[in-house]
Coordinates of C-alpha atoms in Angstrom, one line a residue:
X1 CA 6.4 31.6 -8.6
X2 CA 4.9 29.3 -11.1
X3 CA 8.3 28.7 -12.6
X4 CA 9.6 27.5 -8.8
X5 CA 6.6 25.3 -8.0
X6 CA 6.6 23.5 -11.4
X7 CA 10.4 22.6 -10.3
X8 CA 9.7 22.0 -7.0
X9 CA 7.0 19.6 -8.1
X10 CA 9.0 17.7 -10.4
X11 CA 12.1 17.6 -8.2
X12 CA 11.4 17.7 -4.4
X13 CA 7.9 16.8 -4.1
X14 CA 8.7 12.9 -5.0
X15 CA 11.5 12.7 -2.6
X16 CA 9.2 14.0 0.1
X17 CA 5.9 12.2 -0.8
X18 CA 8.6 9.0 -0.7
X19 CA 9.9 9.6 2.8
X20 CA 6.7 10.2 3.8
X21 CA 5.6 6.6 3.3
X22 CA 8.7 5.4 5.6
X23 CA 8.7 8.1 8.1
X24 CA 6.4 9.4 10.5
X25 CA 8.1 12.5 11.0
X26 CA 10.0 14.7 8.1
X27 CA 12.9 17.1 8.6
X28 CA 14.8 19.3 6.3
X29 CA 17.9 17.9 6.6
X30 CA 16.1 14.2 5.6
X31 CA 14.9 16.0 2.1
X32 CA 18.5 17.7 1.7
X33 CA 20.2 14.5 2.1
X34 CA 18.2 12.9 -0.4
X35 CA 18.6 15.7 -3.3
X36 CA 21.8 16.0 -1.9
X37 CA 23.7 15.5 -6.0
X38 CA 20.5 17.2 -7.4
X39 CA 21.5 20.6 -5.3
X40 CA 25.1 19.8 -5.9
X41 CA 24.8 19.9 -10.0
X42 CA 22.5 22.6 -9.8
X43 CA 23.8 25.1 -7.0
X44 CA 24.2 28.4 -9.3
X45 CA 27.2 30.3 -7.6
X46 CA 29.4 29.1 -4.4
X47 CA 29.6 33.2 -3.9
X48 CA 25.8 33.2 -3.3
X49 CA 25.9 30.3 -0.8
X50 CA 23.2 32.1 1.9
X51 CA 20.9 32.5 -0.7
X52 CA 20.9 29.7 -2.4
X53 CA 20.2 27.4 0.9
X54 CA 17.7 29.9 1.3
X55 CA 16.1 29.7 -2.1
X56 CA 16.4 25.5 -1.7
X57 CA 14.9 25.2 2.0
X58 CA 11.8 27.9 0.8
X59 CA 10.8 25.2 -2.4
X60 CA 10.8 22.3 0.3
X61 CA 9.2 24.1 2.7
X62 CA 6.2 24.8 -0.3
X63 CA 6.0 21.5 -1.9
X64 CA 5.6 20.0 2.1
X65 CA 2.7 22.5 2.2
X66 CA 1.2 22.1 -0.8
X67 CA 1.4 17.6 0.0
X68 CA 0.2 18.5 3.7
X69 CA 2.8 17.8 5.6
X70 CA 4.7 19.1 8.7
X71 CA 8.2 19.4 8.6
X72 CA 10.2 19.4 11.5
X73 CA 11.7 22.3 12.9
X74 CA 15.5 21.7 12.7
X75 CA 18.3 23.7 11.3
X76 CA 19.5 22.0 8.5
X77 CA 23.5 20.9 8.5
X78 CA 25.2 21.9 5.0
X79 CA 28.7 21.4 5.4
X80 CA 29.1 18.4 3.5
X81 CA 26.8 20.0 0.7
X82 CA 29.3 23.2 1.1
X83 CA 32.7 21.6 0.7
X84 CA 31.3 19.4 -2.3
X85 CA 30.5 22.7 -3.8
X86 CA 33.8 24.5 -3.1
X87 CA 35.5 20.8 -4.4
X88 CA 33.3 21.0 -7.7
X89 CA 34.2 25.1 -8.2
X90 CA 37.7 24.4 -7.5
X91 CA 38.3 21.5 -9.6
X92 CA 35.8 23.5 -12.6
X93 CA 34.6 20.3 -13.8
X94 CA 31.0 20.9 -13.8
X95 CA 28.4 18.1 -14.2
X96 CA 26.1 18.1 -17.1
X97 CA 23.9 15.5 -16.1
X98 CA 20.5 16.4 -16.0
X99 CA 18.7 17.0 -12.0
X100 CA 15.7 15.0 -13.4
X101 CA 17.8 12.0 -13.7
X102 CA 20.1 12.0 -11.2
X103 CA 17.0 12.4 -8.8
X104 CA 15.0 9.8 -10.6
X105 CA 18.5 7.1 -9.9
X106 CA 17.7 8.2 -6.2
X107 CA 14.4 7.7 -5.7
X108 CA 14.3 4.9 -7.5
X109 CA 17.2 2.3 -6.8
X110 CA 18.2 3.9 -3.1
X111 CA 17.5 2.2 0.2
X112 CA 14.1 3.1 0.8
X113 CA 11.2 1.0 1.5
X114 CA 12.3 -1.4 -0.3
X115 CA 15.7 -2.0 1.4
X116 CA 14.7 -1.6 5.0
X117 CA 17.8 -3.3 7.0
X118 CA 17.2 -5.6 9.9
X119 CA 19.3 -4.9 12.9
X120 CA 20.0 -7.7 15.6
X121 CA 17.2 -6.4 17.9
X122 CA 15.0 -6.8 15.2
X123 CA 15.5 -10.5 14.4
X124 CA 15.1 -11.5 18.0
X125 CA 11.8 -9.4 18.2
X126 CA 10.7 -11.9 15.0
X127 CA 11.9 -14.6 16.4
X128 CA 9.9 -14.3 19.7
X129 CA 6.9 -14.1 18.1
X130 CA 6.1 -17.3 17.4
X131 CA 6.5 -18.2 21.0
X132 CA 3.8 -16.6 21.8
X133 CA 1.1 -17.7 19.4
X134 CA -1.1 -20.9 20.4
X135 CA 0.4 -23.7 18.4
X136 CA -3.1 -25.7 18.6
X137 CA -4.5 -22.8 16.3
X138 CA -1.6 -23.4 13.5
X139 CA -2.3 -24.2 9.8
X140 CA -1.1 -27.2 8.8
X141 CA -1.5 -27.8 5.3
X142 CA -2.7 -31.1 3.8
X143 CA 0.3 -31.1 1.4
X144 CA 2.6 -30.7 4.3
X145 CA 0.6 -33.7 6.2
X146 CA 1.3 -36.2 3.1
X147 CA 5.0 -35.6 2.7
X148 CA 5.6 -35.6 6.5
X149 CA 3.9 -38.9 5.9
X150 CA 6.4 -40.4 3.5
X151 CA 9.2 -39.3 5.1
X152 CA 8.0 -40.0 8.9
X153 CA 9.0 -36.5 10.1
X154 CA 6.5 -34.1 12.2
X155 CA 4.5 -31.4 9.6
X156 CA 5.5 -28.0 10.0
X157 CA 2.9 -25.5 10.0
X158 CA 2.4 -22.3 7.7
X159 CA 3.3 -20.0 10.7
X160 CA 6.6 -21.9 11.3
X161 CA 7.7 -22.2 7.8
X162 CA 7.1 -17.9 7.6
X163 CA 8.7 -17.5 10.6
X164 CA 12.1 -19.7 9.6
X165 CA 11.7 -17.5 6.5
X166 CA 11.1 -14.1 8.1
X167 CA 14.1 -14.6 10.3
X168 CA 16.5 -16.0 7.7
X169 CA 16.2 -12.5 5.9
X170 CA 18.3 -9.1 6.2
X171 CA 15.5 -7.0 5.1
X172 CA 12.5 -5.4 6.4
X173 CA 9.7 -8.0 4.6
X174 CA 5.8 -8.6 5.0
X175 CA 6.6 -11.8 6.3
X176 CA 7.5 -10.7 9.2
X177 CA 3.8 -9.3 10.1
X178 CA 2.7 -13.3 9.0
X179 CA 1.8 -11.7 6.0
X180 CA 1.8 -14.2 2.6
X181 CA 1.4 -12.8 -0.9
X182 CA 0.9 -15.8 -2.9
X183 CA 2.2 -13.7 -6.0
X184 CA 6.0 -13.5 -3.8
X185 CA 8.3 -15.5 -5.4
X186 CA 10.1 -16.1 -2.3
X187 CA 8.0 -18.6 -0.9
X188 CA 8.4 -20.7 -4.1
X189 CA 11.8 -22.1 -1.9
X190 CA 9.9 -22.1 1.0
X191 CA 6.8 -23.8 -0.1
X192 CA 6.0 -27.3 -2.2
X193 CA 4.2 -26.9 -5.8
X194 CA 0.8 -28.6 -4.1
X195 CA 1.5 -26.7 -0.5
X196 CA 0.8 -23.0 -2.3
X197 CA -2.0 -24.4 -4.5
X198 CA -3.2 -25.7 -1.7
X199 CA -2.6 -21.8 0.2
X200 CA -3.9 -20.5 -3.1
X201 CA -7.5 -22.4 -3.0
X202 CA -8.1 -22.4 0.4
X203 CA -11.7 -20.3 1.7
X204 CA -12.8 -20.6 -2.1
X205 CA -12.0 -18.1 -5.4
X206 CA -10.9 -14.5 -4.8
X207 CA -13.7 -13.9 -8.0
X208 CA -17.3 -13.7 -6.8
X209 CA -20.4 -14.5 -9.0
X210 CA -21.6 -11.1 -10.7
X211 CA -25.4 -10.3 -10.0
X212 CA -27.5 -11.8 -12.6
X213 CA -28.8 -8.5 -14.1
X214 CA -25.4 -7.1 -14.7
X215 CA -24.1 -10.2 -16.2
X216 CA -27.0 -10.0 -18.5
X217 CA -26.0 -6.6 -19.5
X218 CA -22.1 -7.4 -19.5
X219 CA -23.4 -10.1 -22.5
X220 CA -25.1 -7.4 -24.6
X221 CA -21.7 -5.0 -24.3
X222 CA -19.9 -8.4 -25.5
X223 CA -21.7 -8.7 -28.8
X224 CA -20.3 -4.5 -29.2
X225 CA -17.4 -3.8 -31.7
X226 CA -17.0 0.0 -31.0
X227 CA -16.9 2.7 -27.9
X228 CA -19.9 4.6 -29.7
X229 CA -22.2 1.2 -30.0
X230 CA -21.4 1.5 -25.7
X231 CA -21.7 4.7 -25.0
X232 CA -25.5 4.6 -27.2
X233 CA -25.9 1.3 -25.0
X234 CA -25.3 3.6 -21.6
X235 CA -27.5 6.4 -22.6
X236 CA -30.4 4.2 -23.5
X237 CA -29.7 1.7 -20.5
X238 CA -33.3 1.5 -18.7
X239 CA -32.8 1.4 -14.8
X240 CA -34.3 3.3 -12.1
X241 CA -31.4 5.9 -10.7
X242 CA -32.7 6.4 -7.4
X243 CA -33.1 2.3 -6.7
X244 CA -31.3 0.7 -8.9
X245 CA -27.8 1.8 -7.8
X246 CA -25.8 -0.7 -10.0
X247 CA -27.3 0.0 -12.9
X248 CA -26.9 3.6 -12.5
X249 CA -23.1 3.2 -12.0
X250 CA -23.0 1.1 -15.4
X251 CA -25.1 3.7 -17.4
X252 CA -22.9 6.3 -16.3
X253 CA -19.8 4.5 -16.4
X254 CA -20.0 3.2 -20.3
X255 CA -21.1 6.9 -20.9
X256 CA -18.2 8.9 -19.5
X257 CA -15.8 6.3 -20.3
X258 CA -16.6 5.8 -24.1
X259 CA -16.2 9.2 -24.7
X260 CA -12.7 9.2 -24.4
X261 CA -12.8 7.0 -27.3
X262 CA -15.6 8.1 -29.7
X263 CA -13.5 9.5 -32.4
X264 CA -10.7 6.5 -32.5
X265 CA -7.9 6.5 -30.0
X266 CA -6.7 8.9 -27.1
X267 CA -3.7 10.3 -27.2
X268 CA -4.6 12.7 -23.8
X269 CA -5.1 9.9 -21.4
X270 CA -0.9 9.5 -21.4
X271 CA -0.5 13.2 -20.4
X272 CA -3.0 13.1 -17.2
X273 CA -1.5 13.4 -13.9
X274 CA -2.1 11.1 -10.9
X275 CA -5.0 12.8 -9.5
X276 CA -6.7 13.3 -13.0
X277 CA -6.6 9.9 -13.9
X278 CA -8.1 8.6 -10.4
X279 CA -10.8 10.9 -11.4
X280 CA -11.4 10.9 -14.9
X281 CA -10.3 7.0 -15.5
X282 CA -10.3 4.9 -12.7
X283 CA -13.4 7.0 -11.0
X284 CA -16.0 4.4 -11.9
X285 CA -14.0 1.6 -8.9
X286 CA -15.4 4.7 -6.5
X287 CA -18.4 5.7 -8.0
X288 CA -19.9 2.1 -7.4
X289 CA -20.5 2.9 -4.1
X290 CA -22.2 5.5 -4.8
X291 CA -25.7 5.1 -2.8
X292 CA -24.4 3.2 -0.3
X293 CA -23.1 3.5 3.4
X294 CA -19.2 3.3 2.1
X295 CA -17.5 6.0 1.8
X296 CA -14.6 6.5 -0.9
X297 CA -12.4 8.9 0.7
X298 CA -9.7 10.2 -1.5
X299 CA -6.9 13.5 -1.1
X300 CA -4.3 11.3 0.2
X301 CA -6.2 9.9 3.1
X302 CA -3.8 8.7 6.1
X303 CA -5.6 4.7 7.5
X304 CA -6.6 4.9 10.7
X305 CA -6.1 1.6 11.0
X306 CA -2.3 1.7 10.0
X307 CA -2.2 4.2 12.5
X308 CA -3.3 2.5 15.6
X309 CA -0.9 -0.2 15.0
X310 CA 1.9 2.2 14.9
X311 CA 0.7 4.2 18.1
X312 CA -0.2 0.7 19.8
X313 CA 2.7 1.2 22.8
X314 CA 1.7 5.1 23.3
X315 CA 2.5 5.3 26.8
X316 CA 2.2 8.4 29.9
X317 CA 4.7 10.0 30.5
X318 CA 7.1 8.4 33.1
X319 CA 10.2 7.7 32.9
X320 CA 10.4 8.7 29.1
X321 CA 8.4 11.3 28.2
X322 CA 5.0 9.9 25.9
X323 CA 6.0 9.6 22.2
X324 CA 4.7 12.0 19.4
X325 CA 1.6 10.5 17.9
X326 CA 2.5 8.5 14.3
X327 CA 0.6 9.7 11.1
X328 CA -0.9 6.3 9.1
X329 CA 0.5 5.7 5.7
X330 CA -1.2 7.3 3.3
X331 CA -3.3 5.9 0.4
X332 CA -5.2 7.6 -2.6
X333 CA -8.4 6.3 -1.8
X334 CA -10.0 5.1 1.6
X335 CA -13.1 2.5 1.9
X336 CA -14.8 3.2 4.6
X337 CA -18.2 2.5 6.8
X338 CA -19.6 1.5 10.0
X339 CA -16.1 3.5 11.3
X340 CA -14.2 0.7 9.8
X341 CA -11.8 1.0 7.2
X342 CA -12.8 -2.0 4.8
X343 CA -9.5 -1.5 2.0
X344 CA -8.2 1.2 0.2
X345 CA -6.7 2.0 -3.5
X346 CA -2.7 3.3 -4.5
X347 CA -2.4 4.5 -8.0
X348 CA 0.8 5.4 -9.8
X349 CA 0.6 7.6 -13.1
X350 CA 2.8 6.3 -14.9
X351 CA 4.4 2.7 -15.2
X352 CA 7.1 2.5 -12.5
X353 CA 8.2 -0.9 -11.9
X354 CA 9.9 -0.1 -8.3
X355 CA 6.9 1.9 -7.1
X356 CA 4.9 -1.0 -7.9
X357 CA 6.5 -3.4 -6.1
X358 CA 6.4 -1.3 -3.3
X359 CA 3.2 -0.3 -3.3
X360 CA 1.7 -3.4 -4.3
X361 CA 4.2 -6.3 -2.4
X362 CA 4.6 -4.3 0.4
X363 CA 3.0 -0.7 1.4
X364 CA -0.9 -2.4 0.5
X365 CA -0.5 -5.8 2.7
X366 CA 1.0 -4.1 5.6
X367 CA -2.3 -1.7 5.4
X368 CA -4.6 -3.9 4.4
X369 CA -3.5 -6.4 7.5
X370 CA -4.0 -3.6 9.7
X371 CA -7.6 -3.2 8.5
X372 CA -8.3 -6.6 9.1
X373 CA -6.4 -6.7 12.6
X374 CA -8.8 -3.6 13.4
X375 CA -11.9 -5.1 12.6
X376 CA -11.2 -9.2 14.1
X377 CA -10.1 -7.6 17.0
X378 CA -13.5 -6.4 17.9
X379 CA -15.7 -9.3 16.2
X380 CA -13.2 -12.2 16.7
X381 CA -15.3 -14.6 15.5
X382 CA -15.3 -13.5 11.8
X383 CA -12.0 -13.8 11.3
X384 CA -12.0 -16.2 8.6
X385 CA -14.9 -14.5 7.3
X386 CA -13.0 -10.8 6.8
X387 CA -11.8 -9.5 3.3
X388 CA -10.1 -6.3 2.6
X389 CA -10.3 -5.0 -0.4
X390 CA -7.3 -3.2 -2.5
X391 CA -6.5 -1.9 -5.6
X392 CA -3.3 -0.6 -7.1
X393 CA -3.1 1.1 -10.5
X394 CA 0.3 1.2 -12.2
X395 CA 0.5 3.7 -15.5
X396 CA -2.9 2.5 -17.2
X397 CA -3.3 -1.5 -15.4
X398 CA -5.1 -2.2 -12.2
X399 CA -4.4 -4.8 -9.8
X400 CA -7.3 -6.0 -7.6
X401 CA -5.4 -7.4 -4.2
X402 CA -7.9 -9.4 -1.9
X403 CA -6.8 -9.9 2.0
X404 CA -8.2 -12.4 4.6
X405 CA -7.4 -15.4 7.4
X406 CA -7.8 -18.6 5.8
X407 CA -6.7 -20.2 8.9
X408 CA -4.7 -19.9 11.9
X409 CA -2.6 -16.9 12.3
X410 CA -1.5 -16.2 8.6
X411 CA -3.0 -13.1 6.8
X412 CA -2.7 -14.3 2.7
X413 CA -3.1 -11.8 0.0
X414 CA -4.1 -12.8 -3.6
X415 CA -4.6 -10.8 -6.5
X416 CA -5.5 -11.1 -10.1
X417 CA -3.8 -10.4 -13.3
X418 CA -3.5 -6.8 -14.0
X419 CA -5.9 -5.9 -16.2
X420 CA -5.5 -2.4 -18.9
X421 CA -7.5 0.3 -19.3
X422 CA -8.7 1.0 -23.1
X423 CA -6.5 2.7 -25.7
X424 CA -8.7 3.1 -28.4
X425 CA -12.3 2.2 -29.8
X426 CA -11.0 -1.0 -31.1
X427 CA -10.2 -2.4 -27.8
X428 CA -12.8 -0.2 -25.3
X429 CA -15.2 -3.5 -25.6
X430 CA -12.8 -5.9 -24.5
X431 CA -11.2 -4.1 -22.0
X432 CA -14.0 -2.5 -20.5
X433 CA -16.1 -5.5 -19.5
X434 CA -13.2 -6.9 -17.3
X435 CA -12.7 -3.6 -15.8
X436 CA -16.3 -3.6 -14.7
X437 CA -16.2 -7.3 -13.5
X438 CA -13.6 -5.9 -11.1
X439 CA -15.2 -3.0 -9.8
X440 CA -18.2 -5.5 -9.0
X441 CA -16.0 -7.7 -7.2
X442 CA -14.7 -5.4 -5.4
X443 CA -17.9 -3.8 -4.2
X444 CA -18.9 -7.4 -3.3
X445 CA -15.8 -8.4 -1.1
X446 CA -16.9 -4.5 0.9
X447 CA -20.3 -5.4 1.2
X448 CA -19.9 -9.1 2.4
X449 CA -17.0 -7.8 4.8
X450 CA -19.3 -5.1 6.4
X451 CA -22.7 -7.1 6.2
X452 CA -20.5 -9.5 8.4
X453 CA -19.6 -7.3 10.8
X454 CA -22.9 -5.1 11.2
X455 CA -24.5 -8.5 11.9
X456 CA -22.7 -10.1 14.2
X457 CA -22.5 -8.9 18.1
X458 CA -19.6 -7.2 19.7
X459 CA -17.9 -10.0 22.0
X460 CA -16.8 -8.6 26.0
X461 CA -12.7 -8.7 25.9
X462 CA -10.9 -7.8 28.9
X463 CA -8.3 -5.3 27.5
X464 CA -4.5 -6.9 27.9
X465 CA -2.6 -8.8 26.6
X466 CA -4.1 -11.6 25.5
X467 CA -6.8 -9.8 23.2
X468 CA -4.8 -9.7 20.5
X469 CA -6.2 -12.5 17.7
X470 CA -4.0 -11.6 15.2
X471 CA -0.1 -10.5 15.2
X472 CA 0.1 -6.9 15.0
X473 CA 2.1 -5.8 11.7
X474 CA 5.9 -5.8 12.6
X475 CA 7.5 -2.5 13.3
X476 CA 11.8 -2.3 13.0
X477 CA 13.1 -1.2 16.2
X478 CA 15.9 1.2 14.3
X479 CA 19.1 0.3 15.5
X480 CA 20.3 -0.4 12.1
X481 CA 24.0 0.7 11.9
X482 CA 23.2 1.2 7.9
X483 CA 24.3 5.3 7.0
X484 CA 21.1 5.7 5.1
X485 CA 18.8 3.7 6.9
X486 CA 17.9 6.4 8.9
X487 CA 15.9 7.7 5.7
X488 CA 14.4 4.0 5.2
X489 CA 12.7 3.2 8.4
X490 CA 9.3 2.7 9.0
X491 CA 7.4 5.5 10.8
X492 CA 7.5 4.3 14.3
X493 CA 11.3 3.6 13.8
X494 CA 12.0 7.4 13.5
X495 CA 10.8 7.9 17.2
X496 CA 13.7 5.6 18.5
X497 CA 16.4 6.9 20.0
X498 CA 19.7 5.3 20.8
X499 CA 19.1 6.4 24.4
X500 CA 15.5 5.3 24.6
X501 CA 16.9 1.8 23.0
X502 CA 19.4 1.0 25.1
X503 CA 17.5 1.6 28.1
X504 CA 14.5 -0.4 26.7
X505 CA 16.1 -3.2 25.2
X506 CA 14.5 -5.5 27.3
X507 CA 11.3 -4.8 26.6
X508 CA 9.1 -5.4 23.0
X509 CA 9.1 -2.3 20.9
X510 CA 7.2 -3.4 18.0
X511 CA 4.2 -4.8 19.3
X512 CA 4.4 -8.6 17.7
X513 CA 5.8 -9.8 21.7
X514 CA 2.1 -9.7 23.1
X515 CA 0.4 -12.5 23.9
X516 CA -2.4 -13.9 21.2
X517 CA -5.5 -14.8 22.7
X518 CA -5.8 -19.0 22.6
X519 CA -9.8 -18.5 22.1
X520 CA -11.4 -17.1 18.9
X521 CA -15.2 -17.1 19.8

């Protein structure tokens, strides 16, 4: 048995925890399609064809336990996987590749969230969403005002430059939502030099002041050369534990963390697996809040928030029976108080360049704009005043990703350099102290977020259409004609149907075609 889940786990557990972030709803056949060449080079014996699907549909039916998740009940199709096999038997030229790689060229270069096609429908739905957003409450940029200027031509605002860009593309992209990463190298053709320093700057730094106190200790680690000089620092650190919450978290923090490092450098911190190293490592971005009314809420936490938005057109049954209720994407950790979800935290073990861009450029914004969109769309008022908070660690680097409304209708995220965890005693000082800046930072852009909206009262909407103050995040309709997109969609594209389509097309699926309110209180 332990022999079966240890391949299971390295094999089919990726391709489902993937196709879980696309898909709302899992079936057998989706997994088999996917390992498809893995069950091909390893099938043992085309005689022993009923046991072998057997064998193959039992490991993916524990590895979907063992992550949580529900398969559906279909009967699985093999007759393309069958004649492959009775090609490769008859031919005898057996393939020596190795399963780990051929699965690893799947998961890692096929069309999955990051090749999301756009289908016709799709492009319309984008288009149609400017039309319905009040112009007067567009951001124009000062940049854009100066050149229009000199050339005597009307300034175009942010919201009409992303949505040129958003419909120009062939792809699923966050610009689509009115979502702008500042780090995404697309907009440097769609944007001036001074118009994204200008995006960039505007609402002030993404860094906040630390507390004066800390600082003062952060200055003392500074003058350090070794992990022992700051783990000796953390044990003798004077503070009160039951009041002095932030002090606390740095004592323990420098403690646990140093020790890694005590006798020189650590060769076991490469060998941890995800959820070890969000414990172990990374624990301290967590344990900050520890004392306070935020709640880090790990074990592969769905968001809430991510989940409304997808379930957003829910309907009784009528004419169509109601759709199946949509799981959130999942993240690692969940920051949550006040029954708000205020950001949350992705973490990859080991450095994946692909899983980073999807996690980071688009999986994070998409959920952190839903937070926000949750929480303005009670308090409108503090829209510009709202930060989500994210983090996404990549192999042994964090990222600290920082989402809010400048202005208008554009949700901008900004991040900071990565920044690496220790390697050795040499380096623990110098790497350390950044790594606590962050986790301060990060506790700050939470605390000011919910401060903001504990204090402020509730404003009386009249549910409709025109409550909406932000955009909902855009959802593909799934008409794509694309073979494989059908494993690529986003969640709420898997309960489309061709039939449902066609007799829908008239109305919006994905939720952007809604009115925005023209008054933010």
């Amino acid at each position: 048995m332990t022999e079966v889940q240890d391949h299971s786990r390295c094999l089919i557990c990726p391709v489902i925890h993937e196709l879980a972030e696309v898909k709302c709803e899992i079936s057998i056949q989706d997994i088999i399609d996917k390992l498809e060449n893995t069950i091909v080079d390893t099938w043992p014996n085309v005689q022993n064809m009923a046991d072998s699907k057997s064998d193959w549909i039992r490991r993916i039916n524990l590895c979907a336990s063992s992550l949580n998740i529900t398969l559906l009940k279909q009967k699985p199709n093999w007759k393309k996987i069958s004649k492959r096999i009775e090609e490769k038997t008859s031919i005898n030229e057996p393939d020596n590749s190795s399963p780990s790689k051929k699965l690893n060229t799947t998961s890692c270069s096929g069309s999955t969230a990051l090749e999301v096609p756009l289908s016709p429908q799709d492009k319309n739905d984008i288009a149609k969403m400017l039309d319905n957003l009040d112009r007067d409450n567009f951001w124009v940029l000062n940049a854009t005002i100066k050149d229009a200027i000199k050339t005597k031509t009307k300034p175009k605002s942010v919201e009409e430059k992303i949505r040129d860009f958003a419909v120009s593309c062939n792809f699923v992209h966050p610009s689509q939502s009115l979502i702008l990463d500042v780090e995404d190298h697309h907009w440097i053709d769609v944007f001036t030099t001074e118009e994204l320093k200008e995006i960039r700057k505007e609402g002030g730094p993404i860094l906040r002041p630390i507390p004066k106190d800390l600082e003062e200790k952060l200055k003392d680690l500074q003058n350090m050369t070794f992990a022992l000089q700051a783990y000796r620092y953390g044990h003798q650190l004077d503070h009160d534990p039951i009041n002095d919450h932030l002090m606390s978290w740095l004592s323990e923090t420098l403690v646990v963390t140093s020790r890694y490092f005590l006798k020189g450098d650590c060769n076991d911190i490469e060998s941890m697996k995800e959820s070890d190293k969000l414990y172990y490592l990374w624990g301290f971005l967590n344990k900050i809040f520890f004392g306070s009314s935020v709640k880090a809420l790990g074990k592969e936490m769905t968001s809430e928030a991510n989940a409304a938005t997808l379930n957003g057109k829910r309907k009784l049954s009528a004419v169509d029976a109601t759709d199946k209720k949509k799981m959130g994407r999942r993240t690692d950790t969940i920051y949550k108080a006040s029954g708000v979800e205020l950001g949350c935290l992705e973490i990859g073990h080991q450095v994946d360049s692909t899983k980073e861009m999807k996690d980071s450029m688009i999986k994070l914004p998409i959920v952190l704009k839903d937070m926000l969109c949750a929480i303005v769309q009670d308090i409108p008022s503090i829209i510009n005043q709202t930060h989500i908070l994210g983090y996404n660690i990549n192999g042994n680097s964090v990222v600290l990703l920082d989402a809010n409304v400048p202005k208008g209708y554009v949700t901008r995220i900004r991040r900071i350099n990565p920044i690496p965890y220790p390697t050795c005693s040499d380096d623990y000082i110098q790497r350390i102290i950044p790594l606590l800046k962050i986790a301060v930072n990060g506790k700050m852009i939470i605390d000011s977020t919910l401060n903001k909206y504990r204090s402020t009262a509730f404003d009386l909407i009249e549910t409709g259409d025109e409550t909406a103050i932000l955009p909902p995040c855009f959802i593909p309709c799934g008409k794509s004609t694309t073979p494989s997109s059908s494993l690529s969609l986003s969640p709420a594209a898997s309960a489309t149907t061709p039939e449902t389509s066609s007799s829908t097309s008239s109305s919006p699926k994905n939720g952007l075609d809604q009115h925005v309110s023209k008054k933010r209180r």
